[in-house]
Coordinates of C-alpha atoms and ligand atoms in Angstrom, one line a residue:
M25 CA 59.0 -57.4 6.9
T26 CA 57.5 -60.6 5.7
D27 CA 59.3 -63.7 4.3
L28 CA 56.2 -64.4 2.3
V29 CA 57.6 -62.2 -0.4
L30 CA 61.3 -62.7 -1.3
T31 CA 63.4 -60.3 -3.2
E32 CA 66.7 -60.9 -4.7
Q33 CA 68.8 -58.9 -7.2
Q34 CA 70.3 -60.9 -10.0
D35 CA 72.6 -58.5 -11.9
Q36 CA 70.3 -55.7 -12.9
V37 CA 67.1 -57.6 -12.4
L38 CA 65.0 -57.5 -9.2
V39 CA 63.4 -60.9 -8.7
V40 CA 60.3 -60.7 -6.6
R41 CA 59.0 -64.1 -5.5
I42 CA 55.6 -64.7 -3.9
N43 CA 56.2 -67.4 -1.3
R44 CA 53.2 -68.5 0.6
L45 CA 52.6 -71.9 -0.9
D46 CA 50.5 -73.4 1.9
R47 CA 47.9 -70.8 1.0
K48 CA 48.4 -70.9 -2.8
N49 CA 50.4 -67.6 -2.5
A50 CA 47.3 -65.7 -1.5
L51 CA 48.2 -62.1 -0.8
T52 CA 47.8 -60.5 2.6
H53 CA 48.2 -56.8 3.5
D54 CA 51.8 -57.3 4.6
M55 CA 52.6 -59.1 1.3
Y56 CA 51.2 -56.2 -0.7
T57 CA 53.3 -53.8 1.4
A58 CA 56.4 -55.9 0.5
L59 CA 55.4 -55.9 -3.2
G60 CA 55.0 -52.1 -3.1
D61 CA 58.3 -51.8 -1.3
A62 CA 60.0 -53.9 -4.0
L63 CA 58.6 -51.6 -6.7
T64 CA 59.8 -48.5 -4.8
T65 CA 63.3 -50.0 -4.5
A66 CA 63.3 -50.8 -8.3
E67 CA 62.2 -47.2 -9.1
Q68 CA 64.9 -45.6 -6.8
D69 CA 67.8 -48.0 -7.3
K70 CA 69.8 -47.2 -10.4
T71 CA 71.3 -50.6 -10.4
V72 CA 67.9 -52.1 -11.1
R73 CA 66.7 -52.0 -14.7
C74 CA 63.9 -54.6 -14.7
V75 CA 61.5 -56.3 -12.2
L76 CA 60.4 -59.9 -12.4
F77 CA 57.4 -61.1 -10.5
T78 CA 57.2 -64.9 -10.0
G79 CA 55.9 -67.6 -7.7
S80 CA 56.7 -71.3 -7.8
S81 CA 56.6 -73.9 -10.6
D82 CA 53.0 -74.7 -9.8
C83 CA 51.5 -71.5 -8.3
F84 CA 51.6 -67.8 -9.1
T85 CA 49.0 -66.5 -6.7
A86 CA 45.4 -67.3 -5.7
G87 CA 44.8 -63.6 -5.4
N88 CA 43.8 -61.6 -2.4
D89 CA 43.6 -63.5 0.9
L90 CA 39.9 -64.2 1.3
S91 CA 40.1 -64.0 5.1
D92 CA 41.5 -60.5 4.7
F93 CA 38.8 -59.6 2.2
A94 CA 36.1 -60.7 4.7
K95 CA 37.4 -58.0 7.1
G96 CA 37.2 -55.2 4.4
L97 CA 39.9 -52.8 3.3
P98 CA 41.8 -50.9 6.0
G99 CA 41.0 -47.3 4.9
A100 CA 40.6 -45.5 1.6
F101 CA 41.7 -47.7 -1.3
E102 CA 44.7 -45.6 -2.4
H103 CA 46.1 -45.7 1.2
T104 CA 45.8 -49.4 1.6
P105 CA 48.7 -51.7 0.9
V106 CA 46.9 -53.2 -2.1
G107 CA 46.0 -49.7 -3.4
R108 CA 49.6 -48.5 -3.0
F109 CA 51.0 -51.6 -4.8
L110 CA 48.6 -51.2 -7.7
L111 CA 49.3 -47.5 -8.1
M112 CA 53.0 -48.2 -8.1
L113 CA 52.6 -50.9 -10.6
A114 CA 50.5 -48.7 -12.9
T115 CA 53.1 -45.9 -12.8
A116 CA 56.3 -48.0 -12.8
T117 CA 58.7 -46.5 -15.3
K118 CA 61.0 -49.6 -15.6
P119 CA 60.0 -52.8 -17.4
V120 CA 58.0 -55.3 -15.4
V121 CA 58.0 -59.0 -16.4
A122 CA 55.9 -61.9 -14.9
A123 CA 56.5 -65.6 -14.9
V124 CA 53.2 -67.3 -14.2
N125 CA 52.7 -71.0 -13.4
G126 CA 49.5 -72.6 -12.0
P127 CA 46.7 -70.4 -10.6
A128 CA 46.8 -66.7 -11.3
V129 CA 43.5 -65.6 -9.7
G130 CA 42.0 -62.2 -9.2
I131 CA 44.8 -59.7 -8.8
G132 CA 47.0 -62.6 -9.9
T133 CA 45.6 -61.9 -13.4
T134 CA 44.8 -58.2 -13.2
M135 CA 48.4 -57.3 -12.2
L136 CA 49.6 -59.0 -15.4
L137 CA 47.6 -56.4 -17.5
H138 CA 50.2 -53.9 -16.3
C139 CA 53.2 -56.0 -17.1
D140 CA 55.3 -55.5 -20.2
F141 CA 56.0 -59.2 -20.7
V142 CA 54.1 -62.2 -19.4
F143 CA 55.4 -65.8 -19.7
A144 CA 53.0 -68.5 -18.7
G145 CA 53.5 -72.2 -18.0
S146 CA 51.3 -74.6 -19.8
N147 CA 49.8 -75.3 -16.3
A148 CA 48.7 -71.6 -15.8
R149 CA 45.1 -71.0 -15.0
F150 CA 43.9 -67.4 -15.1
Q151 CA 40.7 -66.2 -13.5
M152 CA 39.0 -62.9 -12.4
P153 CA 36.2 -64.2 -10.3
F154 CA 35.2 -60.8 -8.8
V155 CA 31.5 -61.1 -9.7
N156 CA 31.5 -64.7 -8.5
L157 CA 32.6 -63.3 -5.1
G158 CA 29.9 -60.5 -5.1
L159 CA 32.7 -58.0 -6.0
C160 CA 33.6 -55.9 -9.0
P161 CA 36.7 -55.5 -11.2
E162 CA 39.9 -54.1 -9.6
G163 CA 43.5 -53.4 -10.6
G164 CA 42.4 -51.2 -13.6
S165 CA 41.0 -54.3 -15.3
S166 CA 37.7 -52.6 -16.2
L167 CA 39.8 -50.3 -18.4
L168 CA 42.8 -52.4 -19.4
L169 CA 41.0 -55.7 -20.2
P170 CA 38.6 -54.2 -22.8
S171 CA 41.5 -52.1 -24.2
W172 CA 43.7 -55.2 -24.6
V173 CA 41.2 -57.9 -25.7
G174 CA 38.0 -56.0 -26.7
R175 CA 34.7 -55.2 -24.8
A176 CA 32.9 -58.5 -25.6
R177 CA 35.7 -60.8 -24.3
A178 CA 36.3 -58.5 -21.3
A179 CA 32.6 -58.7 -20.4
E180 CA 32.8 -62.5 -20.6
L181 CA 35.9 -62.8 -18.5
L182 CA 34.7 -60.3 -15.9
M183 CA 31.0 -61.0 -15.6
L184 CA 31.1 -64.8 -15.9
G185 CA 34.4 -65.0 -14.1
G186 CA 35.4 -68.3 -15.5
A187 CA 39.0 -69.8 -15.5
F188 CA 40.9 -69.8 -18.7
S189 CA 44.1 -71.6 -19.8
A190 CA 47.5 -70.5 -21.0
E191 CA 46.3 -71.3 -24.6
D192 CA 43.3 -69.0 -24.1
A193 CA 45.5 -66.2 -22.7
D194 CA 47.9 -66.6 -25.6
R195 CA 45.0 -66.4 -28.1
L196 CA 43.7 -63.3 -26.3
G197 CA 47.2 -61.7 -26.6
L198 CA 47.5 -61.4 -22.8
I199 CA 50.8 -63.3 -22.6
N200 CA 54.0 -63.5 -24.7
R201 CA 54.7 -67.2 -24.7
I202 CA 53.6 -70.5 -23.2
C203 CA 56.5 -72.4 -21.6
D204 CA 57.1 -75.8 -20.0
P205 CA 56.4 -74.9 -16.3
E206 CA 60.0 -75.6 -15.3
Q207 CA 61.2 -73.2 -18.0
T208 CA 58.7 -70.3 -17.3
E209 CA 61.0 -68.5 -14.8
P210 CA 64.3 -69.1 -16.7
T211 CA 62.6 -67.8 -19.9
A212 CA 61.2 -64.8 -18.2
L213 CA 64.6 -64.1 -16.5
D214 CA 66.4 -64.4 -19.8
T215 CA 64.1 -61.7 -21.2
C216 CA 64.7 -59.5 -18.1
H217 CA 68.4 -59.7 -18.7
R218 CA 67.9 -58.8 -22.4
L219 CA 65.8 -55.8 -21.3
A220 CA 68.4 -54.8 -18.8
A221 CA 71.0 -54.8 -21.5
Q222 CA 69.0 -52.4 -23.7
A223 CA 69.5 -48.6 -23.5
P224 CA 67.6 -47.9 -20.3
A225 CA 66.1 -44.5 -21.1
A226 CA 65.0 -45.8 -24.5
V227 CA 63.2 -48.7 -22.8
R228 CA 61.5 -46.3 -20.3
A229 CA 60.5 -44.0 -23.2
T230 CA 59.0 -46.9 -25.1
K231 CA 57.1 -48.1 -22.0
Q232 CA 55.8 -44.6 -21.5
L233 CA 54.6 -44.4 -25.1
L234 CA 53.0 -47.9 -25.0
N235 CA 51.1 -46.9 -21.8
R236 CA 50.0 -43.5 -23.2
P237 CA 46.6 -44.6 -24.6
V238 CA 45.4 -45.5 -21.2
Q239 CA 47.6 -43.4 -18.9
D240 CA 45.2 -40.5 -18.5
T241 CA 42.3 -42.6 -17.3
L242 CA 44.2 -45.4 -15.5
I243 CA 44.7 -43.8 -12.1
D244 CA 41.2 -42.5 -12.0
T245 CA 39.9 -46.0 -13.0
L246 CA 42.0 -47.6 -10.2
K247 CA 40.6 -45.2 -7.6
T248 CA 37.0 -45.6 -8.9
E249 CA 37.3 -49.4 -8.9
G250 CA 38.9 -49.3 -5.5
A251 CA 36.0 -47.2 -4.0
L252 CA 33.4 -49.5 -5.5
F253 CA 35.3 -52.6 -4.6
S254 CA 35.5 -51.4 -1.0
E255 CA 31.7 -51.0 -0.9
R256 CA 31.2 -54.4 -2.5
L257 CA 33.3 -56.0 0.2
K258 CA 30.7 -54.9 2.8
S259 CA 27.8 -56.3 0.7
P260 CA 25.6 -59.2 1.7
E261 CA 26.5 -60.8 -1.6
A262 CA 30.2 -60.8 -0.8
A263 CA 29.5 -62.0 2.7
E264 CA 27.7 -65.0 1.3
A265 CA 30.5 -65.7 -1.3
F266 CA 33.2 -65.6 1.4
K267 CA 31.2 -67.8 3.8
A268 CA 30.7 -70.3 0.9
F269 CA 34.4 -70.3 0.2
M270 CA 35.2 -71.1 3.8
E271 CA 32.6 -73.8 3.9
K272 CA 33.9 -75.2 0.6
R273 CA 30.5 -74.9 -1.2
Q274 CA 29.1 -72.9 -4.1
P275 CA 27.6 -69.5 -3.1
D276 CA 23.8 -69.1 -3.3
F277 CA 22.8 -65.7 -4.7
S278 CA 19.2 -66.7 -5.4
G279 CA 17.8 -64.6 -2.5
F280 CA 19.4 -61.2 -3.6
D281 CA 17.9 -58.6 -5.9
Ligands
COA4 N1 42.7 -66.8 0.4 C1 42.8 -67.5 1.5 N2 43.1 -68.8 1.4 C2 43.2 -69.4 0.2 C3 43.1 -68.7 -1.0 C4 42.8 -67.3 -0.9 N3 42.6 -66.5 -1.9 N4 43.2 -69.5 -2.0 C5 43.5 -70.7 -1.5 N5 43.5 -70.6 -0.1 C6 43.7 -71.7 0.8 C7 42.6 -72.7 0.7 O1 41.5 -72.3 1.6 C8 43.3 -74.0 1.2 O2 43.3 -73.9 2.6 P1 43.1 -75.3 3.5 O3 44.3 -76.2 3.1 O4 43.1 -74.8 4.9 O5 41.8 -75.9 3.1 C9 44.7 -73.8 0.7 O6 44.9 -72.5 0.4 C10 44.9 -74.6 -0.6 O7 43.9 -74.3 -1.5 P2 43.1 -75.3 -2.3 O8 41.8 -74.6 -2.7 O9 43.0 -76.6 -1.6 O10 44.0 -75.5 -3.6 P3 43.6 -76.0 -5.1 O11 44.8 -76.3 -5.8 O12 42.5 -77.0 -5.0 O13 42.9 -74.7 -5.7 C11 42.7 -72.4 -6.3 C12 43.7 -73.5 -6.0 C13 43.6 -71.1 -6.3 C14 42.1 -72.6 -7.6 C15 41.7 -72.2 -5.2 O14 42.3 -72.3 -3.9 C16 40.9 -71.0 -5.2 O15 40.0 -70.8 -6.0 N6 41.2 -70.0 -4.3 C17 40.4 -68.8 -4.2 C18 40.8 -67.8 -5.2 C19 40.1 -66.5 -5.1 O16 38.9 -66.5 -5.2 N7 40.8 -65.4 -4.9 C20 40.3 -64.1 -4.7 C21 40.1 -63.5 -6.1 S1 39.4 -61.9 -6.0

C-alpha cells in the first residue's frame, strides 16, 4: 500500500490521484502497483463505470522516478509493476479519462494515448524525453503516436523529445479540451459522470471498436518496447543522462557512437 496514489469512488467513477508532489508526482514501482490495482478494481467492480486519472492543479506526473530508472527494471517488462500497469491500461474495457495540469512527462504523456478523454489545463506541458535520456519509446507510443498524429509528428516528438503545450496537444488531437487549471478536474469529472450514465455495455462496445485498429499489435508493441527499453536502461548513454539529471546539467552524448 502507498499513500502516494489515492483512490476514491465518487458515485460510479473511480478517481485515481497521483500524490507525490515533492517529487513532481514521479512514479515509483509501488505507485505503478497501486495504479495497476486501481485498474483491476475498476474492471472487477460492477459499481465502477469509469476511471479518472488526475494529479494536482499544477502537476500530473514527471514520469518514471529517475532514481528507480537508474537501478533498471526488476525483471521481465510484463512482470514489472510498470509493465502490468501499462498492459492493464491497454486492455481496460471501461472508459478511462485523464485530467492533466502542469508537467506530463514520459509515461505521463504516453499513458494519455490510451485514455478515452483527456482534459488539459492551460498550464499543461507534455514531453516524451526518452531519447534525451538515452532510452526509447514506451507505453505503446511507437504505435499509438504515429497512429493518432502521423509518422512525421511522432518522429519529431519522440526523437527530439521536446516539450509541447496544451495548445500544441489540442492541435495534434491528443486532448479533448483546454481548461483553466482549476477547472480541469471538475470538467473531466463531469465527463466521467456523463459516461457513467450512458448504457455501460454500449460504451464498452464503442471503446472496443475504437481500439480495434491497433488492438492486434498493441500488446506485442508494449512487450517489444519494454524489452528494448530495459536494455537501454543499462546503456552507457542512459547512465550519462541519469547522472546529468542528478547533477542538474545537460547530458553529454558527444563521446558515444
Ligand atoms: N524522478 C525523480 N525525481 C524527480 C523527477 C523524476 N522523474 N522529476 C522531478 N524530480 C524531483 C527533482 O529532482 C526535484 O528534486 P529536488 O527538490 O531534490 O531537487 C523535485 O522533484 C522537483 O523537481 P524540479 O525539477 O525542481 O521541478 P520543476 O518544476 O523545475 O520541473 C519537471 C518539473 C517535471 C519539468 C522536471 O522535474 C523534470 O524534467 N523532471 C524529469 C522528468 C523526466 O525526465 N522523467 C522521465 C521521463 S522518461
